[in-house]
């Protein structure tokens, strides 16, 4: 753990000094959860990419002025991304028309799988829409951002058991919504 | 006839039991093992069906997340934007030395980060124009015996020309507070004296006029500047800040020689 922390600190120092490869390495390590989180919140690949780009750009600039550690960097990214999403006004996905589905992500699927996947993603997104803002945000961070309950609790300034309660209730709500498709 | 009430909601399972159920699933346990891990004892068929649908929904969420992958070329776009970022230190240095700062000013400002920030914020065109005007000004003053005498100008014009050069160079309306006052002595040389043939509207600049300059500079106006040298008919004014230049110009304009 200490070695990973030290290695990350060295990467940060190199990135601060303008080493693009070091920043690329930091980026590669953190991209996927941030992207998945943005994507499930927006339902649109291009918009998610815009937010991700903006997030990492801000992070790169922020490296100059805050002491990034392995522990605080990913939470920082999620905070930035979340603020950008809020600013974008996409919390409730107003531009997603009824019946419109999320973009295709996996080009390798066959047609029937792809259709099923699109339908599934649409159904899941619809199910998430019935959640409260907090529940939706927490579910997105838990399952798409791959964040632990403790990390989410720190981000939202909530107790961990409160986060767990949000997750459990959100999952129950979503199931109720989804049984109509059975 | 007794009606058996079946659970129609997930009320039979507490929040913590449900999370334990999911935790077990994420740990790779089977459906029956996850039920056991949740602490539920012998759930009914209806409850098992509900647990099964929760199990599948959780799996669908995880699968959807797993299938959501970013494009590989996203990094390229981000790095491009980082290259274009205005406050990137590496980009800043590059621009200051190669694009923004005109040749010559980099010598003046070289190695001083506070000046980099100042230069970065002012319009490079102004800097280029300033450098050109300064060059013209230096050429003119270096050859003053011919140039100035052969083209008599009103003092107002001379003063305007000579004062504008350092003003444009050092003063930016965007960020006047960033002016490196202490390090840059802004000089405005004003040709004066009968022998320089600088003409006022009503005749050559007299010693009285020089005195008037001195008065403006040293107390007649609220100008923080000093006369460096007036022994050979040239009055070199050293301004200590941009406001002083502005004050001097205003006071000069208001004074009738």
Tab-separated table of C-alpha atoms in Angstrom:
chain	number	residue	atom	x	y	z
A	1	UNK	CA	0.000	0.000	0.000
A	2	UNK	CA	2.776	2.361	0.978
A	3	UNK	CA	4.631	1.492	-2.195
A	4	UNK	CA	1.575	2.275	-4.287
A	5	UNK	CA	1.171	5.549	-2.437
A	6	UNK	CA	4.799	6.428	-3.055
A	7	UNK	CA	4.556	5.431	-6.689
A	8	UNK	CA	1.503	7.622	-7.116
A	9	UNK	CA	3.230	10.539	-5.412
A	10	UNK	CA	6.128	10.164	-7.823
A	11	UNK	CA	3.741	10.154	-10.747
A	12	UNK	CA	2.119	13.318	-9.445
A	13	UNK	CA	5.473	15.027	-9.040
A	14	UNK	CA	6.444	14.105	-12.575
A	15	UNK	CA	3.086	15.276	-13.898
A	16	UNK	CA	3.498	18.562	-12.045
A	17	UNK	CA	6.841	18.996	-13.726
A	18	UNK	CA	5.146	18.676	-17.080
A	19	UNK	CA	5.731	14.997	-17.750
A	20	UNK	CA	2.810	14.080	-19.990
A	21	UNK	CA	3.544	10.369	-19.745
A	22	UNK	CA	3.154	10.538	-16.000
A	23	UNK	CA	-0.184	12.248	-16.332
A	24	UNK	CA	-1.232	9.696	-18.936
A	25	UNK	CA	-0.495	6.961	-16.432
A	26	UNK	CA	-2.563	8.692	-13.777
A	27	UNK	CA	-5.316	9.121	-16.326
A	28	UNK	CA	-5.301	5.478	-17.380
A	29	UNK	CA	-5.593	4.399	-13.781
A	30	UNK	CA	-8.617	6.543	-13.042
A	31	UNK	CA	-10.436	6.900	-16.341
A	32	UNK	CA	-12.783	3.922	-16.396
A	33	UNK	CA	-14.761	4.483	-13.186
A	34	UNK	CA	-15.085	8.202	-13.890
A	35	UNK	CA	-16.234	7.555	-17.431
A	36	UNK	CA	-18.735	4.885	-16.416
A	37	UNK	CA	-20.151	7.172	-13.773
A	38	UNK	CA	-20.520	10.066	-16.229
A	39	UNK	CA	-21.988	7.791	-18.832
A	40	UNK	CA	-24.734	6.332	-16.658
A	41	UNK	CA	-25.598	9.824	-15.467
A	42	UNK	CA	-25.838	11.220	-18.978
A	43	UNK	CA	-26.698	8.264	-21.170
A	44	UNK	CA	-24.740	9.724	-24.026
A	45	UNK	CA	-21.201	8.841	-24.967
A	46	UNK	CA	-20.159	12.174	-26.454
A	47	UNK	CA	-21.473	14.156	-23.530
A	48	UNK	CA	-19.872	11.764	-21.083
A	49	UNK	CA	-16.571	12.159	-22.894
A	50	UNK	CA	-16.873	15.926	-22.724
A	51	UNK	CA	-17.371	15.773	-18.994
A	52	UNK	CA	-14.505	13.327	-18.588
A	53	UNK	CA	-12.206	15.537	-20.626
A	54	UNK	CA	-13.162	18.563	-18.601
A	55	UNK	CA	-12.700	16.624	-15.389
A	56	UNK	CA	-9.195	15.465	-16.228
A	57	UNK	CA	-8.238	18.858	-17.575
A	58	UNK	CA	-9.252	20.433	-14.289
A	59	UNK	CA	-7.423	17.702	-12.429
A	60	UNK	CA	-4.267	18.308	-14.411
A	61	UNK	CA	-4.350	21.989	-13.621
A	62	UNK	CA	-5.252	21.298	-10.016
A	63	UNK	CA	-2.200	19.105	-9.582
A	64	UNK	CA	-0.181	22.294	-9.393
A	65	UNK	CA	-1.992	23.551	-6.344
A	66	UNK	CA	-3.168	20.643	-4.244
A	67	UNK	CA	-1.434	17.696	-2.676
A	68	UNK	CA	-2.856	14.823	-4.657
A	69	UNK	CA	-2.522	11.425	-3.049
A	70	UNK	CA	-3.608	7.997	-4.132
A	71	UNK	CA	-6.422	8.241	-1.593
A	72	UNK	CA	-7.796	11.639	-2.437
A	73	UNK	CA	-7.332	11.837	-6.176
A	74	UNK	CA	-10.195	9.619	-7.321
A	75	UNK	CA	-12.624	11.260	-4.872
A	76	UNK	CA	-11.438	14.582	-6.231
A	77	UNK	CA	-12.179	13.422	-9.787
A	78	UNK	CA	-15.657	12.304	-8.805
A	79	UNK	CA	-16.336	15.595	-7.085
A	80	UNK	CA	-15.261	17.547	-10.145
A	81	UNK	CA	-17.244	15.301	-12.482
A	82	UNK	CA	-20.319	15.522	-10.307
A	83	UNK	CA	-20.115	19.314	-10.176
A	84	UNK	CA	-19.726	19.446	-13.925
A	85	UNK	CA	-22.745	17.194	-14.344
A	86	UNK	CA	-24.774	19.398	-12.054
A	87	UNK	CA	-23.674	22.475	-13.953
A	88	UNK	CA	-24.608	20.790	-17.157
A	89	UNK	CA	-28.093	20.394	-15.802
A	90	UNK	CA	-28.292	16.810	-16.836
A	91	UNK	CA	-29.216	15.330	-13.516
A	92	UNK	CA	-32.586	14.317	-14.848
A	93	UNK	CA	-31.483	13.726	-18.440
A	94	UNK	CA	-33.962	16.205	-19.903
A	95	UNK	CA	-32.737	15.684	-23.439
A	96	UNK	CA	-33.352	11.964	-23.462
A	97	UNK	CA	-36.605	11.514	-25.295
A	98	UNK	CA	-38.956	8.721	-24.343
A	99	UNK	CA	-37.865	5.602	-26.160
A	100	UNK	CA	-34.413	6.957	-26.837
A	101	UNK	CA	-31.737	4.660	-25.578
A	102	UNK	CA	-28.168	5.028	-24.560
A	103	UNK	CA	-25.465	4.897	-27.132
A	104	UNK	CA	-23.972	1.656	-28.179
A	105	UNK	CA	-20.817	0.898	-26.259
A	106	UNK	CA	-19.742	-2.494	-27.411
A	107	UNK	CA	-19.178	-2.724	-31.119
A	108	UNK	CA	-18.500	-6.431	-30.902
A	109	UNK	CA	-22.016	-7.553	-30.046
A	110	UNK	CA	-24.230	-9.261	-32.526
A	111	UNK	CA	-27.465	-7.543	-33.445
A	112	UNK	CA	-29.739	-9.379	-31.067
A	113	UNK	CA	-27.314	-8.977	-28.165
A	114	UNK	CA	-26.908	-5.334	-28.994
A	115	UNK	CA	-30.657	-4.804	-29.049
A	116	UNK	CA	-31.006	-6.625	-25.783
A	117	UNK	CA	-28.188	-4.597	-24.307
A	118	UNK	CA	-29.688	-1.322	-25.468
A	119	UNK	CA	-33.018	-2.344	-24.094
A	120	UNK	CA	-31.415	-3.337	-20.823
A	121	UNK	CA	-29.510	-0.081	-20.497
A	122	UNK	CA	-32.659	1.864	-21.269
A	123	UNK	CA	-34.635	-0.075	-18.715
A	124	UNK	CA	-31.979	0.408	-16.070
A	125	UNK	CA	-31.779	4.117	-16.758
A	126	UNK	CA	-35.532	4.428	-16.543
A	127	UNK	CA	-35.452	2.560	-13.277
A	128	UNK	CA	-32.818	4.930	-11.957
A	129	UNK	CA	-34.982	7.863	-12.922
A	130	UNK	CA	-37.525	6.999	-10.273
A	131	UNK	CA	-34.892	7.368	-7.546
A	132	UNK	CA	-34.280	10.491	-5.545
A	133	UNK	CA	-31.302	12.591	-6.605
A	134	UNK	CA	-29.211	11.275	-3.746
A	135	UNK	CA	-30.160	7.667	-4.411
A	136	UNK	CA	-29.454	7.951	-8.124
A	137	UNK	CA	-26.117	9.590	-7.489
A	138	UNK	CA	-25.106	7.000	-4.926
A	139	UNK	CA	-26.154	4.061	-7.096
A	140	UNK	CA	-24.229	5.538	-10.025
A	141	UNK	CA	-21.110	5.988	-7.934
A	142	UNK	CA	-21.432	2.561	-6.292
A	143	UNK	CA	-22.034	0.392	-9.343
A	144	UNK	CA	-20.605	2.465	-12.178
A	145	UNK	CA	-17.945	4.420	-10.347
A	146	UNK	CA	-16.888	1.280	-8.468
A	147	UNK	CA	-16.675	3.229	-5.240
A	148	UNK	CA	-16.929	1.775	-1.775
A	149	UNK	CA	-19.590	2.790	0.712
A	150	UNK	CA	-16.961	4.594	2.764
A	151	UNK	CA	-15.719	6.579	-0.220
A	152	UNK	CA	-19.233	7.580	-1.195
A	153	UNK	CA	-19.982	8.540	2.384
A	154	UNK	CA	-16.947	10.810	2.410
A	155	UNK	CA	-17.953	12.417	-0.868
A	156	UNK	CA	-21.497	13.110	0.261
A	157	UNK	CA	-20.552	13.944	3.813
A	158	UNK	CA	-22.886	11.230	5.068
A	159	UNK	CA	-22.438	8.358	7.442
A	160	UNK	CA	-21.559	5.068	5.834
A	161	UNK	CA	-24.658	3.341	7.145
A	162	UNK	CA	-26.766	6.108	5.623
A	163	UNK	CA	-25.170	5.422	2.265
A	164	UNK	CA	-25.820	1.713	2.658
A	165	UNK	CA	-29.442	2.461	3.477
A	166	UNK	CA	-29.741	4.618	0.359
A	167	UNK	CA	-28.357	1.808	-1.769
A	168	UNK	CA	-30.645	-0.819	-0.309
A	169	UNK	CA	-33.759	1.300	-0.669
A	170	UNK	CA	-32.788	2.362	-4.156
A	171	UNK	CA	-32.364	-1.241	-5.220
A	172	UNK	CA	-35.737	-2.161	-3.782
A	173	UNK	CA	-37.390	0.752	-5.592
A	174	UNK	CA	-35.741	-0.157	-8.850
A	175	UNK	CA	-36.824	-3.766	-8.581
A	176	UNK	CA	-40.396	-2.694	-8.085
A	177	UNK	CA	-40.168	-0.613	-11.204
A	178	UNK	CA	-38.543	-3.400	-13.153
A	179	UNK	CA	-41.049	-6.117	-12.357
A	180	UNK	CA	-43.379	-4.557	-14.905
A	181	UNK	CA	-40.998	-5.838	-17.593
A	182	UNK	CA	-41.184	-9.426	-16.311
B	1	UNK	CA	-60.878	-20.071	4.741
B	2	UNK	CA	-57.658	-18.520	5.802
B	3	UNK	CA	-55.947	-16.307	3.279
B	4	UNK	CA	-52.169	-16.625	3.349
B	5	UNK	CA	-50.564	-13.221	2.910
B	6	UNK	CA	-47.583	-13.350	0.635
B	7	UNK	CA	-45.040	-10.536	0.626
B	8	UNK	CA	-45.625	-8.232	-2.279
B	9	UNK	CA	-42.749	-5.979	-1.376
B	10	UNK	CA	-39.203	-6.448	-0.195
B	11	UNK	CA	-40.230	-5.690	3.355
B	12	UNK	CA	-39.292	-9.178	4.433
B	13	UNK	CA	-35.624	-8.311	4.002
B	14	UNK	CA	-33.956	-5.511	5.892
B	15	UNK	CA	-31.619	-3.041	4.244
B	16	UNK	CA	-28.596	-4.619	5.879
B	17	UNK	CA	-29.702	-8.114	4.908
B	18	UNK	CA	-30.108	-6.993	1.327
B	19	UNK	CA	-26.669	-5.413	1.271
B	20	UNK	CA	-25.169	-8.564	2.775
B	21	UNK	CA	-26.932	-10.484	0.051
B	22	UNK	CA	-25.345	-8.227	-2.606
B	23	UNK	CA	-21.958	-8.289	-0.911
B	24	UNK	CA	-22.007	-12.064	-1.017
B	25	UNK	CA	-22.949	-11.957	-4.682
B	26	UNK	CA	-20.110	-9.571	-5.457
B	27	UNK	CA	-17.795	-11.891	-3.565
B	28	UNK	CA	-18.729	-14.619	-6.035
B	29	UNK	CA	-21.062	-16.658	-3.874
B	30	UNK	CA	-23.939	-18.612	-5.375
B	31	UNK	CA	-27.554	-17.546	-5.016
B	32	UNK	CA	-28.307	-19.990	-2.165
B	33	UNK	CA	-25.076	-19.079	-0.403
B	34	UNK	CA	-25.878	-15.391	-0.737
B	35	UNK	CA	-29.272	-16.003	0.822
B	36	UNK	CA	-27.565	-17.731	3.699
B	37	UNK	CA	-25.043	-14.918	4.018
B	38	UNK	CA	-27.858	-12.399	4.248
B	39	UNK	CA	-29.152	-14.108	7.365
B	40	UNK	CA	-32.551	-14.943	5.926
B	41	UNK	CA	-33.836	-18.260	7.148
B	42	UNK	CA	-35.847	-20.387	4.772
B	43	UNK	CA	-37.450	-17.717	2.620
B	44	UNK	CA	-40.773	-18.575	1.056
B	45	UNK	CA	-41.114	-19.169	-2.648
B	46	UNK	CA	-42.436	-15.634	-3.096
B	47	UNK	CA	-39.549	-14.209	-1.128
B	48	UNK	CA	-37.124	-16.329	-3.104
B	49	UNK	CA	-38.604	-14.981	-6.327
B	50	UNK	CA	-38.118	-11.428	-5.105
B	51	UNK	CA	-34.562	-12.205	-4.092
B	52	UNK	CA	-34.003	-13.762	-7.498
B	53	UNK	CA	-35.181	-10.606	-9.275
B	54	UNK	CA	-32.983	-8.463	-7.035
B	55	UNK	CA	-30.095	-10.781	-7.820
B	56	UNK	CA	-30.687	-10.399	-11.547
B	57	UNK	CA	-31.121	-6.654	-11.348
B	58	UNK	CA	-27.862	-6.321	-9.468
B	59	UNK	CA	-26.199	-8.480	-12.096
B	60	UNK	CA	-27.635	-6.356	-14.878
B	61	UNK	CA	-26.318	-3.195	-13.259
B	62	UNK	CA	-22.863	-4.702	-12.926
B	63	UNK	CA	-22.941	-5.996	-16.482
B	64	UNK	CA	-24.059	-2.650	-17.839
B	65	UNK	CA	-21.256	-0.945	-15.954
B	66	UNK	CA	-18.728	-3.483	-17.227
B	67	UNK	CA	-19.867	-2.995	-20.821
B	68	UNK	CA	-19.457	0.756	-20.549
B	69	UNK	CA	-15.931	1.341	-21.722
B	70	UNK	CA	-14.301	4.598	-22.736
B	71	UNK	CA	-12.795	5.054	-26.143
B	72	UNK	CA	-9.061	4.562	-26.322
B	73	UNK	CA	-8.467	7.841	-28.133
B	74	UNK	CA	-10.065	9.890	-25.395
B	75	UNK	CA	-6.657	10.471	-23.863
B	76	UNK	CA	-5.435	12.067	-27.077
B	77	UNK	CA	-8.197	14.668	-26.926
B	78	UNK	CA	-7.528	15.346	-23.282
B	79	UNK	CA	-3.822	15.806	-23.879
B	80	UNK	CA	-4.611	18.174	-26.729
B	81	UNK	CA	-6.748	20.221	-24.412
B	82	UNK	CA	-4.013	20.168	-21.800
B	83	UNK	CA	-1.601	21.471	-24.408
B	84	UNK	CA	-4.026	24.295	-25.143
B	85	UNK	CA	-4.736	25.024	-21.503
B	86	UNK	CA	-3.852	28.675	-20.866
B	87	UNK	CA	-2.565	28.190	-17.357
B	88	UNK	CA	-0.438	25.182	-18.035
B	89	UNK	CA	2.981	26.161	-16.763
B	90	UNK	CA	4.841	24.503	-19.561
B	91	UNK	CA	2.638	26.083	-22.156
B	92	UNK	CA	2.953	29.412	-20.421
B	93	UNK	CA	6.704	29.378	-20.599
B	94	UNK	CA	6.618	28.278	-24.199
B	95	UNK	CA	4.278	31.071	-25.191
B	96	UNK	CA	6.111	33.727	-23.261
B	97	UNK	CA	9.401	32.920	-24.846
B	98	UNK	CA	8.308	32.065	-28.331
B	99	UNK	CA	5.040	33.796	-29.070
B	100	UNK	CA	3.850	36.439	-26.693
B	101	UNK	CA	6.943	38.227	-25.642
B	102	UNK	CA	8.514	40.147	-28.478
B	103	UNK	CA	12.214	39.900	-28.962
B	104	UNK	CA	14.008	42.087	-26.504
B	105	UNK	CA	11.350	42.066	-23.828
B	106	UNK	CA	12.264	38.533	-22.945
B	107	UNK	CA	15.639	39.901	-21.926
B	108	UNK	CA	14.013	42.462	-19.727
B	109	UNK	CA	11.635	39.990	-18.169
B	110	UNK	CA	13.741	36.863	-18.450
B	111	UNK	CA	13.636	34.539	-15.499
B	112	UNK	CA	11.057	36.503	-13.585
B	113	UNK	CA	7.857	34.534	-13.230
B	114	UNK	CA	5.791	37.443	-12.075
B	115	UNK	CA	6.558	39.148	-15.334
B	116	UNK	CA	5.593	36.031	-17.252
B	117	UNK	CA	2.170	36.233	-15.705
B	118	UNK	CA	1.941	39.895	-16.522
B	119	UNK	CA	3.047	39.451	-20.100
B	120	UNK	CA	0.744	36.500	-20.562
B	121	UNK	CA	-2.253	38.611	-19.718
B	122	UNK	CA	-1.556	41.591	-21.878
B	123	UNK	CA	-2.130	41.681	-25.538
B	124	UNK	CA	0.937	40.624	-27.467
B	125	UNK	CA	0.057	43.073	-30.185
B	126	UNK	CA	0.429	45.903	-27.722
B	127	UNK	CA	3.822	44.598	-26.791
B	128	UNK	CA	4.919	44.375	-30.389
B	129	UNK	CA	3.604	47.877	-31.073
B	130	UNK	CA	5.345	49.150	-27.982
B	131	UNK	CA	8.606	47.609	-29.019
B	132	UNK	CA	8.342	49.228	-32.434
B	133	UNK	CA	7.488	52.622	-30.971
B	134	UNK	CA	10.327	52.271	-28.519
B	135	UNK	CA	12.663	51.416	-31.358
B	136	UNK	CA	11.555	54.489	-33.286
B	137	UNK	CA	11.892	56.560	-30.176
B	138	UNK	CA	15.433	55.336	-29.502
B	139	UNK	CA	16.395	55.985	-33.101
B	140	UNK	CA	14.959	59.483	-32.954
B	141	UNK	CA	16.635	60.426	-29.698
B	142	UNK	CA	19.895	58.894	-30.815
B	143	UNK	CA	19.880	61.258	-33.756
B	144	UNK	CA	18.132	64.168	-32.152
B	145	UNK	CA	20.378	66.935	-33.452
B	146	UNK	CA	19.223	66.296	-36.979
B	147	UNK	CA	15.857	64.687	-36.630
B	148	UNK	CA	14.397	66.919	-33.996
B	149	UNK	CA	15.821	70.124	-35.388
B	150	UNK	CA	14.785	69.434	-38.935
B	151	UNK	CA	11.221	68.636	-38.014
B	152	UNK	CA	10.124	71.141	-35.439
B	153	UNK	CA	7.247	69.846	-33.424
B	154	UNK	CA	5.065	71.316	-30.817
B	155	UNK	CA	6.047	70.323	-27.320
B	156	UNK	CA	2.729	68.677	-26.824
B	157	UNK	CA	3.430	66.361	-29.716
B	158	UNK	CA	6.946	65.610	-28.545
B	159	UNK	CA	5.798	64.945	-25.047
B	160	UNK	CA	3.032	62.748	-26.289
B	161	UNK	CA	5.351	60.708	-28.425
B	162	UNK	CA	8.053	60.351	-25.860
B	163	UNK	CA	5.757	59.525	-23.027
B	164	UNK	CA	3.640	57.105	-24.946
B	165	UNK	CA	6.488	54.765	-25.660
B	166	UNK	CA	7.172	53.647	-22.131
B	167	UNK	CA	3.525	53.938	-21.302
B	168	UNK	CA	2.516	51.483	-23.951
B	169	UNK	CA	5.311	49.203	-23.075
B	170	UNK	CA	4.679	48.961	-19.441
B	171	UNK	CA	1.101	49.813	-18.812
B	172	UNK	CA	-1.725	47.465	-19.532
B	173	UNK	CA	-5.272	48.447	-18.972
B	174	UNK	CA	-5.986	44.779	-18.349
B	175	UNK	CA	-3.799	44.526	-15.315
B	176	UNK	CA	-2.118	47.738	-14.263
B	177	UNK	CA	-1.504	46.426	-10.783
B	178	UNK	CA	0.868	43.851	-12.173
B	179	UNK	CA	3.243	46.528	-13.372
B	180	UNK	CA	6.743	45.720	-12.208
B	181	UNK	CA	7.240	49.227	-10.926
B	182	UNK	CA	10.360	48.862	-8.903
B	183	UNK	CA	12.247	46.984	-11.550
B	184	UNK	CA	11.299	48.961	-14.561
B	185	UNK	CA	12.284	52.580	-14.423
B	186	UNK	CA	10.081	54.112	-17.062
B	187	UNK	CA	11.837	56.874	-18.727
B	188	UNK	CA	10.472	59.599	-20.869
B	189	UNK	CA	13.009	61.919	-22.364
B	190	UNK	CA	11.623	65.276	-23.322
B	191	UNK	CA	13.694	67.429	-25.568
B	192	UNK	CA	13.894	70.934	-24.219
B	193	UNK	CA	15.909	74.093	-24.386
B	194	UNK	CA	16.413	76.756	-27.089
B	195	UNK	CA	19.211	74.857	-28.801
B	196	UNK	CA	17.011	71.858	-29.518
B	197	UNK	CA	14.680	74.071	-31.540
B	198	UNK	CA	11.687	72.444	-30.001
B	199	UNK	CA	8.958	74.872	-30.599
B	200	UNK	CA	6.080	75.815	-28.510
B	201	UNK	CA	3.125	77.480	-30.056
B	202	UNK	CA	4.593	80.835	-29.149
B	203	UNK	CA	8.303	80.163	-29.372
B	204	UNK	CA	11.199	78.015	-28.189
B	205	UNK	CA	11.052	76.202	-24.919
B	206	UNK	CA	12.674	78.458	-22.394
B	207	UNK	CA	14.348	77.845	-19.084
B	208	UNK	CA	11.061	78.889	-17.570
B	209	UNK	CA	9.431	76.047	-19.392
B	210	UNK	CA	11.996	73.668	-17.997
B	211	UNK	CA	11.213	75.041	-14.597
B	212	UNK	CA	7.592	74.365	-15.283
B	213	UNK	CA	8.467	70.747	-16.037
B	214	UNK	CA	10.309	70.607	-12.775
B	215	UNK	CA	7.355	72.122	-11.021
B	216	UNK	CA	5.045	69.566	-12.522
B	217	UNK	CA	7.317	66.768	-11.562
B	218	UNK	CA	8.518	67.849	-8.194
B	219	UNK	CA	5.495	69.318	-6.565
B	220	UNK	CA	3.387	71.337	-8.874
B	221	UNK	CA	1.399	68.223	-9.641
B	222	UNK	CA	0.873	65.054	-7.766
B	223	UNK	CA	3.423	63.218	-9.809
B	224	UNK	CA	5.834	60.752	-8.393
B	225	UNK	CA	8.781	61.232	-10.693
B	226	UNK	CA	12.135	62.903	-10.766
B	227	UNK	CA	14.232	64.772	-13.280
B	228	UNK	CA	17.284	62.773	-14.035
B	229	UNK	CA	19.154	65.258	-16.133
B	230	UNK	CA	18.449	68.671	-17.635
B	231	UNK	CA	21.986	69.919	-18.092
B	232	UNK	CA	22.141	69.712	-21.857
B	233	UNK	CA	18.628	70.782	-22.597
B	234	UNK	CA	17.184	67.307	-22.269
B	235	UNK	CA	14.843	66.622	-19.442
B	236	UNK	CA	14.745	62.965	-18.563
B	237	UNK	CA	11.854	62.099	-16.361
B	238	UNK	CA	11.849	58.918	-14.403
B	239	UNK	CA	8.409	57.746	-13.471
B	240	UNK	CA	8.011	55.260	-10.747
B	241	UNK	CA	4.645	53.918	-11.758
B	242	UNK	CA	2.023	54.055	-14.439
B	243	UNK	CA	-0.196	56.376	-12.453
B	244	UNK	CA	2.614	58.886	-12.345
B	245	UNK	CA	2.771	58.917	-16.106
B	246	UNK	CA	-0.937	59.407	-16.308
B	247	UNK	CA	-0.823	62.197	-13.739
B	248	UNK	CA	2.016	63.865	-15.549
B	249	UNK	CA	0.277	63.777	-18.901
B	250	UNK	CA	-2.889	65.200	-17.391
B	251	UNK	CA	-1.005	67.935	-15.567
B	252	UNK	CA	1.046	68.700	-18.657
B	253	UNK	CA	-2.028	69.045	-20.783
B	254	UNK	CA	-3.601	71.414	-18.298
B	255	UNK	CA	-0.552	73.666	-18.064
B	256	UNK	CA	-0.141	76.635	-20.354
B	257	UNK	CA	3.423	77.367	-21.197
